[in-house]
Each structure stands twice: as C-alpha cells, then as structure tokens.
mmCIF file of C-alpha atoms in Angstrom:
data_model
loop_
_atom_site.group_PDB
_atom_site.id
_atom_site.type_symbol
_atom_site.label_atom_id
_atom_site.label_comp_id
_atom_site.label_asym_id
_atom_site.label_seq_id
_atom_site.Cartn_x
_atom_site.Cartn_y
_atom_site.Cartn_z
ATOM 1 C CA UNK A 1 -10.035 8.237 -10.389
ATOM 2 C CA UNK A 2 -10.478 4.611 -10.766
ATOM 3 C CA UNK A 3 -12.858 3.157 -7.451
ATOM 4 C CA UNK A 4 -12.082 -0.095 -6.324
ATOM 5 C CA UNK A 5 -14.769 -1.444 -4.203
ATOM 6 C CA UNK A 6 -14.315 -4.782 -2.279
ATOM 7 C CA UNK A 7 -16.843 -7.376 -0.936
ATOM 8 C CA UNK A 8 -17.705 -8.612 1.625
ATOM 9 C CA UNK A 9 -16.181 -6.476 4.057
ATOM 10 C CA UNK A 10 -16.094 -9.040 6.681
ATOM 11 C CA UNK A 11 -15.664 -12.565 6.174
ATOM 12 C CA UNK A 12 -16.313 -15.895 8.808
ATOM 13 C CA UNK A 13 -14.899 -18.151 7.809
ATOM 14 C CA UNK A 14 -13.473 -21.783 9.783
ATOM 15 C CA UNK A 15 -10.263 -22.979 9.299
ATOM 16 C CA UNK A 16 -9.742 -25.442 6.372
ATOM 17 C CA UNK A 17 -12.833 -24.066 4.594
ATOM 18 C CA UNK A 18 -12.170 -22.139 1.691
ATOM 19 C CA UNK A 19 -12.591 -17.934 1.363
ATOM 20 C CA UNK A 20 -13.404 -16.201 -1.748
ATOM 21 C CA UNK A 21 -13.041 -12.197 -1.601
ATOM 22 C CA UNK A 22 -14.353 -10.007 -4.830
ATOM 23 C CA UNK A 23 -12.844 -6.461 -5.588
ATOM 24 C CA UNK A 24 -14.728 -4.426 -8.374
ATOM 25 C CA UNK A 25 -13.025 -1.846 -10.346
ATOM 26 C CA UNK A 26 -15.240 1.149 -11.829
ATOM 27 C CA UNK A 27 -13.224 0.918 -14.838
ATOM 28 C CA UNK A 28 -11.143 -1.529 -16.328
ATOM 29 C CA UNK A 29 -7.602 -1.825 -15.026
ATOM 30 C CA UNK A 30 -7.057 -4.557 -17.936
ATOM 31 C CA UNK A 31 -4.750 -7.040 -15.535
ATOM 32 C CA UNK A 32 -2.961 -4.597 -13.484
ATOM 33 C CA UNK A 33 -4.402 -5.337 -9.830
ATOM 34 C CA UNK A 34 -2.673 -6.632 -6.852
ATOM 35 C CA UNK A 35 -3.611 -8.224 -3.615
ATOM 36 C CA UNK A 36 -2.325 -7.528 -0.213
ATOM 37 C CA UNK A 37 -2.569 -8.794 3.026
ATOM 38 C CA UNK A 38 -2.507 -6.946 6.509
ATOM 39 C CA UNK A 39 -2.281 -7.764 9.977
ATOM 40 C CA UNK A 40 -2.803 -5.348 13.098
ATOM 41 C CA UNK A 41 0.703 -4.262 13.805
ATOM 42 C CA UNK A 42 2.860 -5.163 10.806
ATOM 43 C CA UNK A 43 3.567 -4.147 7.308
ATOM 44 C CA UNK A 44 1.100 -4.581 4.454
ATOM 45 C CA UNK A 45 2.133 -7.878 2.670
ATOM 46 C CA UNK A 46 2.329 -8.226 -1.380
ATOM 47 C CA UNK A 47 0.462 -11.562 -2.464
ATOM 48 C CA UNK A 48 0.055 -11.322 -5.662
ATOM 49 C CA UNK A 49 0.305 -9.072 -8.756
ATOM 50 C CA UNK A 50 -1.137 -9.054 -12.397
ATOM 51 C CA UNK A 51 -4.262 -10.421 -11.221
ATOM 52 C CA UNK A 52 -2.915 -13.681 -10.620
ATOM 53 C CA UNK A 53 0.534 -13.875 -10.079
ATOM 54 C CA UNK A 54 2.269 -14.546 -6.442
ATOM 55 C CA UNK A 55 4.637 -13.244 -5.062
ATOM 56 C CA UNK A 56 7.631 -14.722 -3.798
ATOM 57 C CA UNK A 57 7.141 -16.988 -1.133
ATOM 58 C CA UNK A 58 3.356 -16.921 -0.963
ATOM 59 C CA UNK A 59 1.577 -20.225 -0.532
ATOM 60 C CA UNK A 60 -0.256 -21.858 -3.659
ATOM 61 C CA UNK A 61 -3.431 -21.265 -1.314
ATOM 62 C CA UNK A 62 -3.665 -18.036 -2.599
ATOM 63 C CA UNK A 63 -4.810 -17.556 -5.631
ATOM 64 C CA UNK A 64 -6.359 -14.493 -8.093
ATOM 65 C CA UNK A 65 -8.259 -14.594 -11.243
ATOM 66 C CA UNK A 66 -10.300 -12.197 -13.183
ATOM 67 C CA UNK A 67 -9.948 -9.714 -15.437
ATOM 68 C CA UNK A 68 -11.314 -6.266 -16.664
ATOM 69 C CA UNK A 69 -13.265 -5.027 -13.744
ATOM 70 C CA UNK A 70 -14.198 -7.989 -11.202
ATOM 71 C CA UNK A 71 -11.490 -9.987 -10.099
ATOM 72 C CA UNK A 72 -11.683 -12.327 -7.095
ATOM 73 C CA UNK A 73 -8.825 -13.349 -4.370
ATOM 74 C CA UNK A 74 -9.404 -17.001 -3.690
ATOM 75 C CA UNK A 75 -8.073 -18.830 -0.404
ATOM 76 C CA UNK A 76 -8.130 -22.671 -1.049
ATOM 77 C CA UNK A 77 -8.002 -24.063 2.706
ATOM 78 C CA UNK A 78 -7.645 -21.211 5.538
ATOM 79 C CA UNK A 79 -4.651 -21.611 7.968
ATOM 80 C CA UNK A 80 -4.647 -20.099 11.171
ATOM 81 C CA UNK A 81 -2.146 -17.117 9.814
ATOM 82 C CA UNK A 82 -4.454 -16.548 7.186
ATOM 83 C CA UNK A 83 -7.051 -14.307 9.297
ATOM 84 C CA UNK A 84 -6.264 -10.672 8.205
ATOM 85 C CA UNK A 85 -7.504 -7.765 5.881
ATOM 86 C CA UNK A 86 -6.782 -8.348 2.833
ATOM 87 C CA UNK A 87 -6.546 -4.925 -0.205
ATOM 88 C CA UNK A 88 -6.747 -4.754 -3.561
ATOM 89 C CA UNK A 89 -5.125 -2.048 -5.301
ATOM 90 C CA UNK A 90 -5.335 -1.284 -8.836
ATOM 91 C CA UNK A 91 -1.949 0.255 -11.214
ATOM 92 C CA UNK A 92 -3.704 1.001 -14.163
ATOM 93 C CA UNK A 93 -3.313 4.398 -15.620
ATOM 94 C CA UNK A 94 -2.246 6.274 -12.822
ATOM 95 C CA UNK A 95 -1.854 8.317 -10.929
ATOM 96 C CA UNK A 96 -3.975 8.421 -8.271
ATOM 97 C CA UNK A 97 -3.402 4.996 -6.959
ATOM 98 C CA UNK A 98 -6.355 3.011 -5.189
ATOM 99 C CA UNK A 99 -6.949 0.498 -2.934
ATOM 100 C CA UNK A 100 -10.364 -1.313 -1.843
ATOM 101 C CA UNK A 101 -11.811 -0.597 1.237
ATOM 102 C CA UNK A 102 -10.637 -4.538 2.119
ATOM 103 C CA UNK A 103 -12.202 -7.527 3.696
ATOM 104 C CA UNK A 104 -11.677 -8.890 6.895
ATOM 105 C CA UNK A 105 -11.475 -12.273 7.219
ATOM 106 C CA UNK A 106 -11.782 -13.585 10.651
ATOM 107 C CA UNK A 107 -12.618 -16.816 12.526
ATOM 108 C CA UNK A 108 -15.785 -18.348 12.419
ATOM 109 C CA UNK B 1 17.250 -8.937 3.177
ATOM 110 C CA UNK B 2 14.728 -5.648 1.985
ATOM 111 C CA UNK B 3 14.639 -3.296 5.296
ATOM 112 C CA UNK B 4 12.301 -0.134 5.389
ATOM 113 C CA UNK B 5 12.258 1.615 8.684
ATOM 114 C CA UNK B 6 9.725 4.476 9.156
ATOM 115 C CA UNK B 7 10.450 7.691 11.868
ATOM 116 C CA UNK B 8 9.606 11.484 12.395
ATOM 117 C CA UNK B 9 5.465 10.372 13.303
ATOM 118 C CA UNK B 10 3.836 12.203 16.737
ATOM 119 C CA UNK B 11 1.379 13.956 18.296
ATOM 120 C CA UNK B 12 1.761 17.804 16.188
ATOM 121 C CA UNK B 13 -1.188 20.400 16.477
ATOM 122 C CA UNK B 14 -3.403 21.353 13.779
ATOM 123 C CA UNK B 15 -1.231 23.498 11.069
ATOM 124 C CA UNK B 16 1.989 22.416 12.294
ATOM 125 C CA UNK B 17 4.355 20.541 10.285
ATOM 126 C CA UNK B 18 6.402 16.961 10.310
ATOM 127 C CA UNK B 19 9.191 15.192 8.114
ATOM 128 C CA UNK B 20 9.037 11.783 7.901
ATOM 129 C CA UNK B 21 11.795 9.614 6.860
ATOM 130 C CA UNK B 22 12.487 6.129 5.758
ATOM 131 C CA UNK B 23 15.802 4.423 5.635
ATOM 132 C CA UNK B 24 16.184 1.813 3.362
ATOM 133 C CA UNK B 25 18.095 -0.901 3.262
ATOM 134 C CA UNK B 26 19.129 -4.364 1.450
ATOM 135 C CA UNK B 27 18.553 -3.386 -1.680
ATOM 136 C CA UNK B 28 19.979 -0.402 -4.429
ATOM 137 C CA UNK B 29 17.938 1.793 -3.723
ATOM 138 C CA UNK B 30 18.300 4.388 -6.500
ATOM 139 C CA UNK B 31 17.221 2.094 -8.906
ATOM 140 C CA UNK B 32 13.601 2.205 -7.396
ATOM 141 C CA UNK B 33 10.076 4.198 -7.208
ATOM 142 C CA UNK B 34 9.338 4.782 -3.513
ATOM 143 C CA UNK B 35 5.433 5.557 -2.492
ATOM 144 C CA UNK B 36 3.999 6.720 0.625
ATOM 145 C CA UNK B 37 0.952 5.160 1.964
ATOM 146 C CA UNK B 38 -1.082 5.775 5.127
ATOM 147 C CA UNK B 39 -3.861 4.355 6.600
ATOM 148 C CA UNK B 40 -6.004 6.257 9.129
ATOM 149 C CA UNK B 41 -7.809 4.567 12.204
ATOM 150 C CA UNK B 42 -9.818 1.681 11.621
ATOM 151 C CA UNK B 43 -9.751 2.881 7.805
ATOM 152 C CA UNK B 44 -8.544 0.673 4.786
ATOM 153 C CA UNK B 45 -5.264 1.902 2.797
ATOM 154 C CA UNK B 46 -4.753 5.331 1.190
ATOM 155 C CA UNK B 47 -2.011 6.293 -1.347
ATOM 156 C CA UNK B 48 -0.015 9.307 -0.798
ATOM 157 C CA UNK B 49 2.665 9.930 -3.236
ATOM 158 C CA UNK B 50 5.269 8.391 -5.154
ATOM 159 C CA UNK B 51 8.434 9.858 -6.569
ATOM 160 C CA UNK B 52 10.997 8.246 -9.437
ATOM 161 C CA UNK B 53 14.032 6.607 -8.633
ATOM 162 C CA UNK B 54 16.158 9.782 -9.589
ATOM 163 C CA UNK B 55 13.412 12.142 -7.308
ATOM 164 C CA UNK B 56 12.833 13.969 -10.931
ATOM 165 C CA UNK B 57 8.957 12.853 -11.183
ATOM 166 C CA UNK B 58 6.449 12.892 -8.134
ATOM 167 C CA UNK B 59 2.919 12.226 -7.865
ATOM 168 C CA UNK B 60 0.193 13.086 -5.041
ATOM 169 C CA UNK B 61 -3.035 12.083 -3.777
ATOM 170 C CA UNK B 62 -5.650 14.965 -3.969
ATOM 171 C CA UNK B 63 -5.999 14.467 -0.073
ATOM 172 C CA UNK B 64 -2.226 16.217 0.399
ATOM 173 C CA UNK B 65 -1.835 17.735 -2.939
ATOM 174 C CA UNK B 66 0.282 21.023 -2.034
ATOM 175 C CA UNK B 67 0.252 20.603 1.506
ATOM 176 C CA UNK B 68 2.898 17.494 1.446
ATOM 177 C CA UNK B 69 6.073 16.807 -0.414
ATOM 178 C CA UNK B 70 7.905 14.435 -1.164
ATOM 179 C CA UNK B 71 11.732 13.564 -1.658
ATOM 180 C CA UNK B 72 14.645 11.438 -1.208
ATOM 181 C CA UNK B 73 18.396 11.538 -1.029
ATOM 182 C CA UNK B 74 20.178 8.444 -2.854
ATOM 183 C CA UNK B 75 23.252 9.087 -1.468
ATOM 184 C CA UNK B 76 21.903 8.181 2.140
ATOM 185 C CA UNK B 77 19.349 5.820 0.964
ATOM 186 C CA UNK B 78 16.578 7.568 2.218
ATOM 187 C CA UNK B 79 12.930 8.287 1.622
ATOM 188 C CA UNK B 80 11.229 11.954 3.260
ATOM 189 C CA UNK B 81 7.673 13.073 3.401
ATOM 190 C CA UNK B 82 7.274 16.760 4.599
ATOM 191 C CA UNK B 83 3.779 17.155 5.874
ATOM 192 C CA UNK B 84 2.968 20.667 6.210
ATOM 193 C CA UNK B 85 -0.602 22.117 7.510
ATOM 194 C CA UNK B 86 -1.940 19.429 8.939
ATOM 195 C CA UNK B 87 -5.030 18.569 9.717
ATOM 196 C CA UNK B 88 -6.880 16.068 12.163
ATOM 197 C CA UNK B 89 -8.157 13.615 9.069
ATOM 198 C CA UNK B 90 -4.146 13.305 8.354
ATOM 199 C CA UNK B 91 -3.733 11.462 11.086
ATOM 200 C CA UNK B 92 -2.906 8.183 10.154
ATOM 201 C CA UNK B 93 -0.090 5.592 10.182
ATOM 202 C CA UNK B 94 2.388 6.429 7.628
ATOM 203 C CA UNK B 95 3.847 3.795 5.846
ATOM 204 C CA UNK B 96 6.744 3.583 3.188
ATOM 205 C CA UNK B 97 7.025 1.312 0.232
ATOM 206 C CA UNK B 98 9.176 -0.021 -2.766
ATOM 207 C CA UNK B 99 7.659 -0.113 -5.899
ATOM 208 C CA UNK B 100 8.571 -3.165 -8.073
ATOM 209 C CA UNK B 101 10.141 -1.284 -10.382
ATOM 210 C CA UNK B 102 10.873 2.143 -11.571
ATOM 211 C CA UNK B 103 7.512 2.535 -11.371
ATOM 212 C CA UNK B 104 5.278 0.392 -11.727
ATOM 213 C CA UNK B 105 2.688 1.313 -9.042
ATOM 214 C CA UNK B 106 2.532 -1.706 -6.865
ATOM 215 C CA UNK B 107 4.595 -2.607 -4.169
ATOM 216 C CA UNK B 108 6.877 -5.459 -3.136
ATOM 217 C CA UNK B 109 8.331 -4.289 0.150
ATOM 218 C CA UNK B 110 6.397 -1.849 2.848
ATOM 219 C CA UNK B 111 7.963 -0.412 6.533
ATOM 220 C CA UNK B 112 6.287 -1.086 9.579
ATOM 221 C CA UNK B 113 4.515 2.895 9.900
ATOM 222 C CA UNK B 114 5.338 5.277 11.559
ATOM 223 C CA UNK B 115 2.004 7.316 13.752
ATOM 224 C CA UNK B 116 1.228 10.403 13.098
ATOM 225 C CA UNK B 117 -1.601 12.076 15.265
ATOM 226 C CA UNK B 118 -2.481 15.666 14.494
ATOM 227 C CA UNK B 119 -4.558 17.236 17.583
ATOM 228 C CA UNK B 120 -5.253 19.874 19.619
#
C-alpha cells in the first residue's frame, strides 16, 4: 500500500497571501495524484488531476506541480472560499486507493 | 448537471447490517467506475471500494474486505454498499463517487454522505 502523507496539517494563513501544501508519497505514483478540496457539510471537490491539471471550473489560483513522490498544491492569493481541507489521493497501481491525512487551511 | 444522492446511513448496533444506496443522475451511468469513500469523525478520507462500470470487477479496502459488498444495478442507475458486521470504527460518513473513467481511480463527481453510526 502506497502512504501518502501530507504537511502541514494545519495551515494560517490571511487572505490574499499565498498557501503552499506538500503531500509525500512512499513510493512513486509517477504523475497520477489528485487534489481535493472539502468543506464541513458538502461533497469532496476534484481540483486537479495528473499532478497538475484542473479540473473544470477551478480557478487558475490553484495550482499542482511535482512529480515522483513530493508534489505540492499551491494557492496563489487565498479567497475567502478557499479555507477548507484539502486531500491528496494517489491512482497509481492500485488497488488500495489512498488519500493524505489533509491540511487544513484556515484563517489567520 | 452530475447528481449523486446518498441514503440507507443510521444509528445500527454492533454486528448488524445496512445497504446503502446512491442514485445517480445526469450522466450515463453504465459507462462509469463508481467508488465508495467514507470518512470517519474528525478523520481525513478513506477508500472503500470500487466496482467496474458493468459490476464484473470490484475492489476493497482491507478495513471492509469480506464484511462489505459492493454492487449496482444499471438499469436503475444506482450504486449499493451492503455493510454487514459492523463495527463502531465503521462509523463514518459514507460517501459515493464517479470515477473519471472506467476506471481510472480518481474522482470527478462525489454525493453529499450519507451517516452511518454503529453503537450500542
């Protein structure tokens, strides 16, 4: 089982500063990780996919890059809707699937 | 628009059983992987299981492995999870969600959960 380890698990952050969130893989998982974001009370939310790839409809704030086993989740200016948990999950050689434990980002 | 609607969670003793369902909508759904995914309180995200499009392949976490199963009926457009001998660290929200693709193992669309508490 691949382990996908995420830091820092909580993140203050002000809004218009930028956030920069690091998942680890214990493996590689070449370029088959996506991000997620989650907010209490409503579904998960895909971001992006194939390290750094977005998803339909997310803002060019977001943005992933690495490769191999770190990869990093970058968030160029925060908005208010930004503060969340945000996953990474990896979809390489599976199954099992995993996600990281996730880092909250909150308000400073 | 993609609709995934979660039911069948509650409060079931120890060793009981549930079904869970998910009715999907807005999209054909036999063409798609569907995964199970839960997330216990103030714990991060857990995968559960996936099965194919056609319901011929599925896949488990070693958490539920033979204890839950999972399967889905095309014709109705619907996703099930039967949770059998359950325990209190399976309590958890319960969420559905559409792979990209057959099955790629990520996910484009999730539901909203559905709670399942198992206690005493």
């Amino acid at each position: 089982e691949i382990v996908m380890t995420q830091s820092p698990a909580t993140l203050s952050v002000s809004p218009g500063e930028r956030a920069t969130l690091s998942c680890r893989a214990s493996q590689s998982v070449d370029s088959d990780l996506a991000w997620y974001q989650h907010k209490p009370g409503q579904a998960p939310r895909l971001l992006i996919y194939d390290v750094s790839t977005r998803a339909t409809g997310v803002p060019a704030r977001f943005s992933g890059s690495g490769s191999g086993t770190e990869f990093t989740l970058a968030i160029s200016s925060l908005q208010s809707e930004d503060f969340a948990v945000y996953y990474c999950q990896h979809y390489n050689n599976w199954p099992p699937l995993t996600f990281g434990g996730g880092t909250k980002v909150e308000l400073k | 628009q993609v609709q995934l609607v979660e039911s069948g969670g509650g409060v079931v003793q120890p060793g009981r059983s549930l079904r869970l369902s998910c009715a999907a909508s807005g999209f054909t759904f036999s063409r798609y992987g569907m995964h199970w995914v839960r997330q216990a309180p103030g714990k991060g995200l857990e995968w559960v299981a996936v099965i194919s499009y056609d319901g011929t392949n599925k896949y488990y976490g070693d958490s539920v492995k033979g204890r839950f199963t999972v399967s889905r009926d095309n014709s109705k457009n619907t996703l099930y999870l039967q949770t059998n001998s359950l325990r209190a660290e399976d309590t958890a929200v319960y969420y559905c969600a559409k792979d990209v693709n057959y099955g790629f193992g990520y996910f484009d669309y999730w539901g909203q959960g559905t709670l399942v508490t198992v206690s005493s």
